[in-house]
Amino acid sequence: MTNARLTYYQGLLLDAPRIIFAEPTALNPAILLPTPDLEAPLHDCQIMTEITQVRPDLQDTALPDNEWIWYTDESSFVMDGVRRAGAAVVGQDGNVIWSASLPPGTSAQKAELIALAEALERAEGNRVTVYTESRYAFGTVHVHGAIYRERGFVTAEGKELRNLPEVQRLLAAMQKQLSTYLDTSLPGPRRLKKTGERMRPPKRRQ
């Protein structure tokens, strides 16, 4: 985390007028006795999973009874001045579930979102574990997705979210499985032993 971002979060916590710091009404931590001040604000903490997660049962630990284990990958490169991209979903046995060339100009991040959304849509109604090396797509699902939805899919500055159609498609796809575990823990070389060669730009003919 950068110093600028840390300062921003500290400001949200320490300078926000809606946040009140006070001793708990049930027990004074300094003397370990009940406090006599009955006018102190009561603490009513709740688990806000519906706000902090795109779905409450999204797992951050591996599912014990997977129906499928899939891997996603993307490739983005520039050839003859044009950015080209492709994406694929591969099963644990090495079979290609889906692959496609994406429209010219597709960025690597957009391709990552498309690949993950495609995997989740094809796993509709099943328990699936999906491995991706994309921290951007992983963060969209596990961290930022609920925040994006709460803000109306705009940035803090009020601008439209980058890759908005792909982000919305991915978040919608997250609702279609019985249960989902999404992970980025497999590094590229280890994962590719199972999924086959990564997509590479075609070699030019001499």
Coordinates of C-alpha atoms in Angstrom, one line a residue:
M1 CA 0.0 0.0 0.0
T2 CA 1.4 3.4 -1.0
N3 CA 1.8 6.2 1.5
A4 CA -0.7 8.3 -0.3
R5 CA -3.4 5.5 -0.1
L6 CA -2.5 4.9 3.6
T7 CA -3.0 8.6 4.3
Y8 CA -6.3 8.5 2.5
Y9 CA -7.6 5.5 4.6
Q10 CA -6.4 7.1 7.8
G11 CA -8.3 10.2 6.9
L12 CA -11.5 8.2 6.3
L13 CA -11.2 6.6 9.7
L14 CA -9.9 9.4 11.9
D15 CA -11.4 12.5 10.4
A16 CA -14.8 11.2 9.4
P17 CA -17.5 13.1 11.4
R18 CA -19.8 10.1 11.3
I19 CA -17.4 8.0 13.3
I20 CA -17.3 8.4 17.1
F21 CA -14.5 6.9 19.2
A22 CA -15.7 6.1 22.7
E23 CA -15.3 3.5 25.4
P24 CA -17.7 0.6 25.3
T25 CA -20.8 0.9 27.4
A26 CA -20.5 -2.7 28.7
L27 CA -17.0 -2.7 29.9
N28 CA -14.3 -0.1 30.4
P29 CA -11.1 -1.6 29.1
A30 CA -8.9 0.6 31.3
I31 CA -10.3 -0.8 34.6
L32 CA -12.2 -3.9 33.4
L33 CA -15.3 -2.8 35.1
P34 CA -18.7 -1.7 33.7
T35 CA -18.8 2.0 32.9
P36 CA -21.5 4.0 34.7
D37 CA -21.9 6.3 31.7
L38 CA -25.2 5.1 30.2
E39 CA -25.3 7.9 27.6
A40 CA -22.3 6.6 25.7
P41 CA -23.1 5.3 22.2
L42 CA -24.2 1.7 22.1
H43 CA -22.3 -0.6 19.8
D44 CA -24.4 -2.5 17.4
C45 CA -21.9 -4.3 15.1
Q46 CA -23.2 -6.4 12.3
I47 CA -21.5 -8.6 9.7
M48 CA -22.1 -6.7 6.5
T49 CA -21.4 -9.5 4.0
E50 CA -24.1 -8.3 1.7
I51 CA -22.1 -5.1 1.2
T52 CA -18.5 -6.4 1.4
Q53 CA -19.0 -9.4 -0.8
V54 CA -20.6 -9.9 -4.2
R55 CA -22.3 -13.0 -2.7
P56 CA -22.3 -14.1 1.0
D57 CA -21.1 -17.7 0.3
L58 CA -18.1 -16.8 -1.9
Q59 CA -15.2 -18.8 -0.6
D60 CA -11.6 -17.9 0.1
T61 CA -10.7 -21.5 0.9
A62 CA -10.8 -24.4 -1.4
L63 CA -14.1 -26.2 -1.8
P64 CA -14.1 -29.8 -0.4
D65 CA -16.4 -31.2 -3.0
N66 CA -15.7 -29.5 -6.3
E67 CA -17.7 -30.6 -9.4
W68 CA -15.1 -28.8 -11.6
I69 CA -11.7 -27.3 -11.3
W70 CA -10.9 -24.8 -14.1
Y71 CA -8.1 -22.5 -15.0
T72 CA -8.3 -19.2 -16.9
D73 CA -5.6 -17.4 -18.9
E74 CA -5.3 -14.6 -21.3
S75 CA -2.8 -13.2 -23.8
S76 CA -2.4 -9.7 -25.0
F77 CA 0.2 -8.4 -27.4
V78 CA 0.8 -5.7 -30.0
M79 CA 1.5 -6.8 -33.6
D80 CA 1.8 -4.4 -36.5
G81 CA 0.7 -1.6 -34.3
V82 CA -2.5 -3.2 -33.2
R83 CA -3.2 -4.7 -29.8
R84 CA -4.5 -8.2 -30.1
A85 CA -5.8 -10.5 -27.3
G86 CA -7.2 -13.9 -26.6
A87 CA -8.5 -15.8 -23.6
A88 CA -9.2 -19.4 -22.7
V89 CA -10.7 -21.6 -20.0
V90 CA -9.1 -25.0 -19.4
G91 CA -10.2 -28.0 -17.3
Q92 CA -8.0 -29.8 -14.8
D93 CA -7.5 -32.6 -17.4
G94 CA -6.1 -30.2 -19.9
N95 CA -9.2 -30.1 -22.1
V96 CA -10.1 -26.6 -23.5
I97 CA -13.5 -25.6 -22.2
W98 CA -13.6 -22.4 -24.1
S99 CA -11.1 -20.2 -26.1
A100 CA -11.5 -17.2 -28.3
S101 CA -9.7 -14.4 -30.1
L102 CA -11.0 -11.1 -28.8
P103 CA -11.6 -7.9 -30.8
P104 CA -8.5 -5.8 -31.7
G105 CA -7.7 -3.2 -29.0
T106 CA -8.8 -5.5 -26.1
S107 CA -6.5 -4.8 -23.2
A108 CA -5.0 -7.5 -21.0
Q109 CA -7.2 -6.5 -18.0
K110 CA -10.4 -6.7 -20.1
A111 CA -9.3 -10.1 -21.4
E112 CA -8.8 -11.3 -17.9
L113 CA -12.4 -10.2 -16.9
I114 CA -13.8 -11.9 -20.0
A115 CA -12.0 -15.2 -19.4
L116 CA -13.2 -15.4 -15.8
A117 CA -16.8 -14.4 -16.6
E118 CA -16.9 -17.0 -19.3
A119 CA -15.7 -19.7 -16.9
L120 CA -18.3 -18.7 -14.3
E121 CA -21.1 -18.6 -16.9
R122 CA -20.3 -22.0 -18.2
A123 CA -20.3 -23.4 -14.6
E124 CA -23.8 -22.2 -13.9
G125 CA -25.6 -24.3 -11.3
N126 CA -22.5 -26.2 -10.2
R127 CA -19.8 -26.1 -7.5
V128 CA -16.6 -24.8 -9.2
T129 CA -13.1 -23.8 -8.3
V130 CA -11.5 -21.4 -10.7
Y131 CA -7.8 -20.5 -10.7
T132 CA -6.7 -17.3 -12.4
E133 CA -3.4 -15.5 -12.3
S134 CA -5.2 -12.2 -12.7
R135 CA -5.1 -10.2 -9.5
Y136 CA -7.2 -7.6 -11.2
A137 CA -10.1 -10.0 -11.9
F138 CA -9.6 -11.6 -8.5
G139 CA -9.8 -8.2 -6.8
T140 CA -12.9 -7.3 -8.8
V141 CA -14.7 -10.3 -7.4
H142 CA -13.3 -10.5 -3.8
V143 CA -12.7 -6.9 -2.9
H144 CA -13.9 -4.2 -5.2
G145 CA -17.1 -5.7 -6.8
A146 CA -19.4 -4.9 -3.9
I147 CA -18.0 -1.4 -3.6
Y148 CA -18.5 -0.8 -7.3
R149 CA -22.1 -1.9 -7.1
E150 CA -22.7 0.2 -4.0
R151 CA -21.3 3.3 -5.8
G152 CA -23.4 2.7 -8.9
F153 CA -20.3 1.6 -10.9
V154 CA -18.6 4.9 -10.9
T155 CA -15.2 5.9 -9.5
A156 CA -14.7 8.1 -6.4
E157 CA -14.4 11.0 -8.8
G158 CA -17.8 10.2 -10.3
K159 CA -16.4 8.9 -13.6
E160 CA -17.6 5.7 -15.3
L161 CA -15.7 2.6 -14.2
R162 CA -13.1 1.3 -16.6
N163 CA -14.2 -1.9 -18.4
L164 CA -17.7 -1.4 -17.1
P165 CA -19.5 -3.9 -19.3
E166 CA -17.0 -6.6 -18.5
V167 CA -17.1 -5.9 -14.7
Q168 CA -20.9 -6.0 -14.7
R169 CA -20.9 -9.3 -16.7
L170 CA -18.4 -10.8 -14.2
L171 CA -20.4 -9.8 -11.2
A172 CA -23.6 -11.2 -12.7
A173 CA -21.8 -14.4 -13.6
M174 CA -20.8 -14.8 -9.9
Q175 CA -24.4 -15.4 -9.0
K176 CA -25.0 -18.4 -11.2
Q177 CA -23.1 -21.1 -9.3
L178 CA -24.2 -23.2 -6.4
S179 CA -20.8 -22.4 -4.7
T180 CA -17.6 -20.8 -6.0
Y181 CA -14.0 -20.7 -4.9
L182 CA -11.7 -18.2 -6.8
D183 CA -8.0 -18.2 -6.2
T184 CA -4.8 -16.7 -7.7
S185 CA -2.4 -18.8 -5.8
L186 CA -1.1 -20.9 -8.7
P187 CA 1.9 -19.2 -10.3
G188 CA 2.1 -19.3 -14.1
P189 CA 4.7 -22.0 -14.7
R190 CA 3.1 -24.5 -12.2
R191 CA -0.3 -23.9 -13.6
L192 CA 0.7 -24.2 -17.2
K193 CA 1.8 -27.8 -16.7
K194 CA -1.8 -28.6 -16.3
T195 CA -3.4 -26.2 -18.8
G196 CA -0.9 -26.5 -21.7
E197 CA 1.0 -23.7 -23.4
R198 CA 0.0 -20.2 -23.0
M199 CA -1.3 -18.4 -26.0
R200 CA 1.5 -16.6 -27.8
P201 CA 1.5 -14.2 -30.8
P202 CA 1.9 -16.1 -34.1
K203 CA 5.4 -16.2 -35.6
R204 CA 5.8 -14.0 -38.6
R205 CA 6.7 -15.7 -41.8
Q206 CA 10.1 -14.8 -43.2

